Coordinates of C-alpha atoms and ligand atoms in Angstrom, one line a residue:
M3 CA -14.1 6.8 -14.6
D4 CA -12.5 10.3 -14.1
Y5 CA -13.1 11.5 -10.5
F6 CA -11.2 14.7 -11.1
L7 CA -8.7 14.0 -8.4
T8 CA -6.1 16.7 -7.8
E9 CA -2.3 16.4 -8.5
E10 CA -1.7 15.7 -4.9
Q11 CA -4.3 13.0 -4.6
L12 CA -2.9 11.3 -7.7
M13 CA 0.6 11.5 -6.0
I14 CA -0.9 9.8 -2.9
R15 CA -2.5 7.2 -5.1
D16 CA 0.6 6.4 -7.0
L17 CA 2.6 6.2 -3.8
A18 CA 0.2 3.8 -2.0
R19 CA 0.0 1.8 -5.3
Q20 CA 3.8 1.5 -5.4
I21 CA 4.1 0.4 -1.7
A22 CA 1.3 -2.0 -2.3
Q23 CA 2.9 -3.5 -5.4
E24 CA 6.5 -3.6 -4.0
K25 CA 6.0 -4.3 -0.4
I26 CA 2.6 -6.0 0.1
V27 CA 1.9 -8.2 -2.9
P28 CA 5.0 -10.2 -2.6
V29 CA 4.3 -11.1 1.0
R30 CA 0.5 -11.0 1.4
Q31 CA 0.1 -14.8 1.1
E32 CA 2.7 -15.5 3.7
L33 CA 1.3 -12.9 6.1
D34 CA -2.2 -14.5 5.6
E35 CA -0.8 -18.1 6.1
H36 CA 1.1 -17.3 9.2
N37 CA -1.1 -14.8 10.9
R38 CA 1.8 -12.3 10.9
F39 CA 1.6 -8.7 11.6
P40 CA 3.1 -6.5 8.8
H41 CA 5.6 -4.4 10.8
E42 CA 7.9 -3.8 7.8
I43 CA 5.0 -2.7 5.7
I44 CA 3.7 -0.3 8.2
K45 CA 7.3 1.1 8.6
A46 CA 7.5 1.6 4.8
M47 CA 4.0 3.3 4.9
A48 CA 5.2 5.6 7.7
Q49 CA 8.4 6.6 5.8
A50 CA 6.1 7.6 2.9
D51 CA 4.1 9.8 5.2
L52 CA 0.9 7.7 4.7
L53 CA 0.1 7.3 8.3
G54 CA -0.4 11.0 8.9
I55 CA -2.4 11.9 5.7
Y56 CA -5.5 12.9 7.8
I57 CA -3.7 14.5 10.8
P58 CA -3.3 18.3 10.7
E59 CA 0.1 19.7 9.8
E60 CA 0.6 21.4 13.1
Y61 CA 0.8 17.8 14.6
G62 CA 3.1 16.5 12.0
G63 CA 0.7 15.2 9.5
L64 CA 0.0 16.0 5.9
G65 CA -3.2 17.9 6.8
K66 CA -5.2 16.2 4.0
G67 CA -8.8 15.3 3.8
S68 CA -10.8 12.2 4.0
L69 CA -10.7 11.7 0.2
D70 CA -7.0 11.7 0.2
F71 CA -6.9 9.1 3.1
Y72 CA -9.6 7.0 1.4
I73 CA -7.6 6.9 -1.9
A74 CA -4.6 5.5 0.1
I75 CA -6.8 2.9 2.0
E76 CA -8.3 1.9 -1.4
E77 CA -4.9 1.2 -3.0
I78 CA -3.7 -0.8 0.1
S79 CA -6.9 -2.7 0.2
K80 CA -6.5 -3.7 -3.3
A81 CA -3.4 -5.6 -2.4
C82 CA -4.3 -6.9 1.1
L83 CA -7.2 -6.3 3.4
G84 CA -5.4 -7.5 6.4
V85 CA -2.8 -4.7 6.0
S86 CA -5.4 -2.1 5.2
T87 CA -7.4 -3.1 8.3
T88 CA -4.3 -2.3 10.4
Y89 CA -3.9 1.0 8.6
A90 CA -7.5 2.1 8.8
A91 CA -7.9 1.0 12.4
N92 CA -4.9 3.2 13.3
A93 CA -7.1 6.2 12.0
L94 CA -10.1 4.8 14.0
G95 CA -8.1 4.8 17.2
S96 CA -6.8 8.3 16.4
Y97 CA -10.3 9.9 15.8
P98 CA -11.3 10.3 19.5
L99 CA -8.1 12.3 19.9
L100 CA -8.5 14.2 16.8
L101 CA -12.2 15.0 17.2
F102 CA -12.4 15.4 20.9
G103 CA -8.9 15.6 22.4
S104 CA -7.6 18.5 24.4
S105 CA -4.8 20.5 22.8
E106 CA -2.4 18.8 25.3
Q107 CA -3.6 15.4 24.3
K108 CA -3.2 16.2 20.6
K109 CA 0.3 17.6 21.2
K110 CA 1.3 14.6 23.2
Y111 CA 0.0 11.8 20.8
L112 CA -0.7 13.0 17.3
P113 CA 2.9 13.8 16.2
D114 CA 4.0 10.1 17.1
I115 CA 0.9 8.8 15.3
A116 CA 1.4 10.8 12.2
A117 CA 5.0 9.7 11.9
G118 CA 4.1 6.1 12.6
R119 CA 6.3 5.9 15.8
K120 CA 3.2 4.9 17.6
L121 CA 0.2 2.8 16.4
V122 CA -3.2 3.3 17.8
A123 CA -6.3 1.1 18.6
F124 CA -9.8 1.7 19.5
G125 CA -11.5 -0.4 22.1
L126 CA -15.3 -0.4 22.3
T127 CA -16.4 -3.9 21.9
E128 CA -16.7 -6.4 24.8
A129 CA -18.1 -10.0 25.1
N130 CA -21.6 -8.9 25.8
A131 CA -21.5 -5.5 24.0
G132 CA -21.1 -5.8 20.2
S133 CA -24.0 -4.1 18.2
D134 CA -25.3 -2.9 21.5
A135 CA -22.5 -0.7 22.8
S136 CA -24.6 0.3 25.7
G137 CA -24.0 -3.1 27.2
I138 CA -20.3 -2.4 28.0
Q139 CA -19.1 -3.5 31.5
T140 CA -15.6 -1.9 31.6
T141 CA -15.7 0.6 34.2
A142 CA -13.5 3.7 35.1
R143 CA -13.8 4.9 38.7
L144 CA -12.4 8.3 39.6
E145 CA -10.2 8.1 42.7
G146 CA -8.4 11.3 43.5
S147 CA -6.2 12.4 40.6
E148 CA -6.7 8.9 38.8
Y149 CA -9.3 6.7 37.1
V150 CA -9.1 3.1 37.9
V151 CA -10.0 1.0 34.9
N152 CA -11.4 -2.6 35.2
G153 CA -12.7 -4.8 32.5
T154 CA -12.0 -6.7 29.2
K155 CA -12.3 -5.5 25.6
Q156 CA -12.8 -8.1 23.0
W157 CA -11.7 -8.3 19.3
I158 CA -9.7 -5.1 19.2
T159 CA -7.7 -4.5 16.0
N160 CA -4.0 -3.7 16.5
G161 CA -4.4 -4.9 20.2
G162 CA -0.9 -5.8 21.5
E163 CA 0.7 -4.0 18.6
A164 CA -0.5 -0.5 19.3
D165 CA 1.1 1.8 21.8
V166 CA -1.8 3.9 22.4
Y167 CA -5.5 2.8 23.0
T168 CA -8.7 4.9 23.1
I169 CA -11.3 3.2 25.0
I170 CA -14.9 3.6 26.2
A171 CA -15.6 2.8 29.8
I172 CA -18.6 3.2 32.2
T173 CA -18.0 6.1 34.7
D174 CA -21.5 6.2 36.1
R175 CA -23.9 3.5 35.3
A176 CA -26.9 5.4 36.8
K177 CA -26.6 8.0 34.0
G178 CA -27.4 5.6 31.2
P179 CA -26.3 6.9 27.8
R180 CA -24.4 9.7 29.7
G181 CA -22.7 7.2 31.9
A182 CA -19.8 6.3 29.6
S183 CA -16.5 8.2 29.1
A184 CA -13.6 7.9 26.6
F185 CA -10.1 7.5 27.6
V186 CA -6.7 7.2 26.3
V187 CA -4.4 4.5 27.8
E188 CA -0.9 3.7 27.0
K189 CA 0.7 0.2 26.6
G190 CA 2.9 -0.6 29.5
T191 CA 0.5 1.2 32.1
P192 CA 0.4 -1.2 35.1
G193 CA -2.7 -3.2 35.1
F194 CA -3.2 -3.1 31.4
T195 CA -2.4 -6.4 29.6
F196 CA -3.4 -8.4 26.5
G197 CA -5.3 -11.6 26.4
K198 CA -6.5 -13.8 23.6
K199 CA -5.1 -13.2 20.1
E200 CA -7.9 -14.3 17.6
N201 CA -7.4 -16.9 14.8
K202 CA -9.5 -15.5 12.1
M203 CA -11.1 -16.4 8.7
G204 CA -9.6 -13.5 7.0
I205 CA -7.6 -10.3 7.3
R206 CA -5.0 -12.5 9.1
A207 CA -2.2 -9.9 8.7
S208 CA -4.1 -7.8 11.1
C209 CA -4.1 -8.8 14.8
T210 CA -7.3 -8.9 16.8
T211 CA -6.8 -9.1 20.6
E212 CA -8.4 -8.8 24.0
L213 CA -7.5 -5.7 26.2
I214 CA -7.5 -6.6 29.8
F215 CA -7.7 -3.9 32.6
N216 CA -7.2 -5.0 36.1
D217 CA -7.1 -2.0 38.6
C218 CA -5.3 0.0 35.8
R219 CA -4.6 3.5 37.2
I220 CA -4.6 6.3 34.5
P221 CA -4.1 10.0 35.3
K222 CA -7.5 11.8 35.1
E223 CA -6.0 14.0 32.2
N224 CA -6.3 10.8 30.2
L225 CA -10.1 11.5 30.0
I226 CA -11.0 12.4 26.4
A227 CA -13.6 15.2 26.2
K228 CA -15.9 15.4 29.3
Q229 CA -17.0 12.7 31.6
G230 CA -20.2 11.3 30.3
M231 CA -19.5 11.9 26.7
G232 CA -18.1 8.4 25.9
F233 CA -20.9 7.3 23.6
I234 CA -20.9 10.6 21.7
V235 CA -17.2 10.1 21.3
A236 CA -17.7 6.6 20.0
M237 CA -20.6 7.3 17.6
K238 CA -18.8 10.4 16.0
T239 CA -15.7 8.3 15.7
L240 CA -17.5 5.6 14.0
D241 CA -19.2 8.2 11.8
S242 CA -15.8 9.4 10.7
S243 CA -14.4 6.1 10.1
R244 CA -17.2 4.1 8.3
A245 CA -16.8 5.6 4.9
G246 CA -13.2 4.5 5.2
V247 CA -14.4 1.0 5.5
G248 CA -16.3 1.6 2.3
A249 CA -13.0 2.7 0.7
Q250 CA -11.6 -0.8 1.9
G251 CA -14.5 -2.5 0.1
V252 CA -13.9 -0.6 -3.1
G253 CA -10.3 -1.5 -3.0
V254 CA -10.7 -5.2 -2.5
A255 CA -13.4 -5.4 -5.1
Q256 CA -11.2 -3.7 -7.6
G257 CA -8.3 -5.9 -6.7
A258 CA -10.4 -9.0 -7.3
I259 CA -11.8 -7.7 -10.6
D260 CA -8.2 -7.1 -11.9
E261 CA -7.1 -10.6 -10.9
A262 CA -10.3 -12.1 -12.4
I263 CA -9.7 -10.5 -15.8
K264 CA -6.0 -11.2 -16.0
F265 CA -6.8 -15.0 -15.3
A266 CA -9.9 -15.1 -17.5
K267 CA -8.1 -13.6 -20.6
Q268 CA -5.7 -16.4 -20.7
R269 CA -7.8 -19.4 -19.6
I270 CA -8.8 -21.3 -22.7
Q271 CA -11.9 -23.5 -22.8
F272 CA -13.8 -24.6 -25.9
G273 CA -10.8 -23.3 -27.8
Q274 CA -11.1 -19.7 -26.8
P275 CA -10.4 -17.4 -23.8
V276 CA -13.3 -17.6 -21.4
T277 CA -13.5 -13.9 -21.6
S278 CA -15.1 -14.3 -25.2
F279 CA -18.2 -15.9 -23.5
Q280 CA -20.9 -13.3 -22.9
A281 CA -21.9 -14.8 -19.6
V282 CA -18.4 -14.1 -18.4
Q283 CA -18.3 -10.7 -20.0
H284 CA -21.6 -9.8 -18.2
M285 CA -20.4 -10.9 -14.8
L286 CA -17.4 -8.7 -15.3
A287 CA -19.5 -5.9 -16.4
D288 CA -21.7 -6.1 -13.3
M289 CA -18.7 -6.4 -11.0
Q290 CA -17.1 -3.3 -12.4
T291 CA -20.4 -1.3 -12.5
M292 CA -21.2 -2.0 -8.8
T293 CA -17.5 -1.2 -7.8
E294 CA -17.7 2.0 -9.8
A295 CA -21.0 2.9 -8.0
A296 CA -19.5 2.2 -4.7
R297 CA -16.4 4.2 -5.4
S298 CA -18.6 7.0 -6.6
L299 CA -20.6 7.0 -3.3
V300 CA -17.5 6.7 -1.1
Y301 CA -15.7 9.6 -2.9
A302 CA -18.9 11.8 -2.6
V303 CA -19.3 11.1 1.1
A304 CA -15.4 11.9 1.5
R305 CA -16.1 15.1 -0.4
M306 CA -19.0 16.0 1.9
I307 CA -16.8 15.4 5.0
D308 CA -14.1 17.5 3.5
G309 CA -16.5 20.2 2.7
G310 CA -17.5 20.5 6.4
A311 CA -20.9 18.7 6.2
K312 CA -22.3 18.6 9.8
D313 CA -24.2 15.3 9.9
I314 CA -22.4 12.6 8.2
S315 CA -24.0 9.7 10.0
R316 CA -26.5 8.6 7.3
P317 CA -24.1 9.1 4.3
S318 CA -21.2 7.4 6.0
A319 CA -23.5 4.5 6.9
M320 CA -24.7 4.3 3.3
A321 CA -21.0 4.4 1.9
K322 CA -20.1 1.6 4.2
L323 CA -23.2 -0.5 3.6
F324 CA -23.2 -0.4 -0.2
A325 CA -19.4 -0.5 -0.8
T326 CA -19.0 -3.5 1.6
D327 CA -21.9 -5.6 0.3
T328 CA -20.3 -4.8 -3.2
A329 CA -17.0 -6.1 -2.0
M330 CA -18.6 -9.3 -0.8
K331 CA -20.5 -9.9 -4.0
V332 CA -17.7 -8.9 -6.3
T333 CA -14.9 -10.9 -4.6
T334 CA -17.3 -14.1 -4.6
D335 CA -18.0 -13.5 -8.4
A336 CA -14.3 -13.0 -9.0
V337 CA -13.9 -16.6 -7.6
Q338 CA -16.6 -17.8 -10.0
V339 CA -15.1 -16.1 -13.0
M340 CA -11.9 -18.0 -12.3
G341 CA -13.7 -21.4 -11.7
G342 CA -11.6 -23.9 -9.6
S343 CA -8.6 -21.9 -10.0
G344 CA -10.3 -19.1 -8.1
Y345 CA -10.8 -21.5 -5.2
M346 CA -7.1 -22.4 -4.9
K347 CA -4.5 -20.5 -2.8
E348 CA -2.3 -20.2 -5.8
Y349 CA -4.4 -17.2 -6.7
P350 CA -5.2 -14.3 -4.4
V351 CA -9.1 -14.1 -5.0
E352 CA -9.8 -16.8 -2.3
K353 CA -8.2 -14.7 0.2
M354 CA -9.9 -11.6 -1.0
M355 CA -13.3 -13.3 -0.6
R356 CA -12.3 -14.5 2.9
D357 CA -11.1 -10.9 3.8
A358 CA -14.0 -9.1 2.3
K359 CA -16.6 -10.8 4.7
I360 CA -15.2 -8.8 7.8
L361 CA -16.3 -5.5 6.1
Q362 CA -19.9 -6.5 6.5
I363 CA -19.4 -7.1 10.2
Y364 CA -16.9 -4.6 11.8
E365 CA -17.4 -1.1 12.7
G366 CA -21.2 -1.8 13.0
T367 CA -22.6 -4.7 11.0
N368 CA -24.5 -3.9 7.8
Q369 CA -27.9 -4.6 9.6
I370 CA -26.8 -1.9 12.0
Q371 CA -25.9 0.5 9.1
R372 CA -29.5 -0.1 7.7
N373 CA -30.8 0.7 11.2
V374 CA -28.9 4.0 11.2
I375 CA -30.1 4.8 7.6
G376 CA -33.7 3.9 8.1
L377 CA -34.1 5.6 11.5
D378 CA -32.6 8.9 10.2
M379 CA -35.0 8.7 7.2
I380 CA -37.8 8.4 9.5
K381 CA -36.7 11.2 11.7
E382 CA -36.4 13.4 8.7
A383 CA -39.7 12.5 7.4
T384 CA -41.1 13.2 10.9
R385 CA -39.4 16.7 11.0
A386 CA -40.7 17.6 7.5
K387 CA -44.4 17.1 8.6
Ligands
FAD19 C1 -11.8 -9.0 13.1 C2 -12.5 -8.1 13.9 C3 -12.0 -6.8 14.2 C4 -12.7 -5.9 15.1 N1 -12.0 -4.7 15.5 C5 -12.6 -4.0 16.4 C6 -12.0 -2.9 17.0 O1 -10.8 -2.5 16.6 N2 -12.5 -2.2 18.0 C7 -13.8 -2.6 18.5 O2 -14.3 -1.8 19.4 N3 -14.5 -3.6 17.9 C8 -13.9 -4.2 17.0 N4 -14.7 -5.4 16.4 C9 -16.0 -5.7 16.9 C10 -17.1 -5.4 15.9 O3 -17.2 -4.1 15.7 C11 -18.2 -6.2 16.3 O4 -18.0 -7.5 16.0 C12 -19.5 -5.8 15.4 O5 -20.0 -4.3 15.9 C13 -20.7 -6.6 15.7 O6 -20.9 -7.1 17.1 P1 -20.8 -8.6 17.5 O7 -19.9 -9.4 16.6 O8 -21.1 -8.8 18.8 O9 -22.3 -9.1 16.7 P2 -23.8 -9.1 17.5 O10 -24.2 -7.7 17.9 O11 -23.8 -10.3 18.4 O12 -24.7 -9.4 16.2 C14 -25.1 -10.7 15.9 C15 -26.0 -10.5 14.7 O13 -27.2 -9.9 15.1 C16 -27.3 -8.7 14.3 N5 -28.0 -7.7 15.1 C17 -27.7 -7.3 16.4 N6 -28.4 -6.3 16.8 C18 -29.2 -6.0 15.7 C19 -30.3 -5.0 15.6 N7 -30.5 -4.1 16.5 N8 -30.9 -5.0 14.4 C20 -30.6 -5.8 13.4 N9 -29.6 -6.9 13.5 C21 -29.0 -6.8 14.7 C22 -26.1 -8.4 13.7 O14 -26.1 -7.6 12.5 C23 -25.5 -9.8 13.5 O15 -25.8 -10.2 12.3 C24 -14.1 -6.3 15.5 C25 -14.6 -7.5 15.2 C26 -13.8 -8.4 14.4 C27 -14.6 -9.7 14.0

C-alpha cells in the first residue's frame, strides 16, 4: 500500500532498513542466545543519526516527527525486536525531558541523547506498582538544595546501560495523585546502583534491570516540571510513546510474514510448494491484511501527533492495542505456516513469536489500553449528553 511518505521519510526507511539488514540480521540470533546488549548496533544507528530523529534541531536532532521515527522503529523491529526495544525505550526515557524539561535540562541532556553519546531509560514500574502506577513506593525527599531518593525500580529497559534515567518518585504521599514528581538521575550518582538483570523469554538483546536508590542525593534542579506533576509527566510520556510500540508490532509482524512467505514458497509437500494450498494462502492474506490495517492506524496516529492533536491518549492506546495484538497473532501464524521448521531456532520466526509477546505487556498491558479507550469513550458520551 502507498502511504505517500515524503522523500525524507523514504530515506529514513531505507537507511534503517540497510542497518537492519547489514548490522542486525547477521547477529540477532547470537544476541538472543547470549542475552547480549547490542552496543555496536546502537553505535551504527547513532552514526546514521537515527537516535535523534524526534529531537528538535536546536538540540542536535533531526527535528522530524513521530511518523519519521515510527518508520525507523518499524524497520529495526522487522529485524530484531530486542534491538528495537532498546531504541524505542531510549525515546521513552527522553520524552519527560522533551515534553516537560526546562530549557537548561534540554540543553544539558538532549544533544548527547540525539547524538547517541548517552542512552536513556524511563523508570516508573516497581515490584508493587505495575498497571497501578499509583502504588509506587520510591520516595524523593527535599533536603535543602537536594532531593534524597530511596527505593527500587523494577524491570527498567536500558537499566545499567543508560547514562540518564528519568524516574517517578513520591514527594508527598498525602497529596495522592499530586504527590509524585519526575526527576532526572545520572548514572554514577552516589547511592544509585543497579540490581537484578532479568533473564527473559524474548527481546533478549535488550536489558531489563532493577534501579536501586539508597539515599541518592540529586540537585533539586533535577526535578522535571513542577513538584507534584510526576503522574502527569508519566502519563503524557506514555501517551507519546505508545503508538511507537504499535510501530514495533507492525515491524515484527511484517518481518514474520516476509520469512513465512520465503519459506513456504520453497517448501514442497504433495509435490507442490505449500503456497499453492489455499489454506496457506488464506493465512498469509489474513496476516498481511491485519498488518496493513495496523500500519494504517499507527501511521494515522503518528500524523495526528505530528499535526498537533491535543489529546492523543485514546488514539495512541488504540494503535498500541491493535498493532501489538496483530503482532502476536501474525507471528504465531507465521510459525504455523512454516510448520515444524517455524518452531526451530534455525529460522527467525520462533524468536519473533517469543519477542512479540512483550508488546502486549509493556508500556501498559493491552487490558489497560482497553481501559483507557473504554473510559475515554464513556467520558465523551457523557459530555455529549
Ligand atoms: C521486558 C520488560 C520491560 C519493561 N520496561 C519497562 C521500563 O523501561 N520502564 C518501566 O517503568 N516499566 C517497564 N516495564 C514494566 C511494564 O510496563 C509492566 O510490566 C506493565 O505495565 C504491567 O505491569 P505488571 O507486569 O506489574 O502487571 P500487573 O499490573 O501485575 O498485571 C497482571 C495482569 O492483571 C491485569 N490487570 C491489572 N490491572 C488491571 C485492570 N485495572 N484492569 C484490567 N486488567 C488489569 C494486567 O493486564 C495483567 O494481565 C517492563 C516490563 C517488562 C516485562
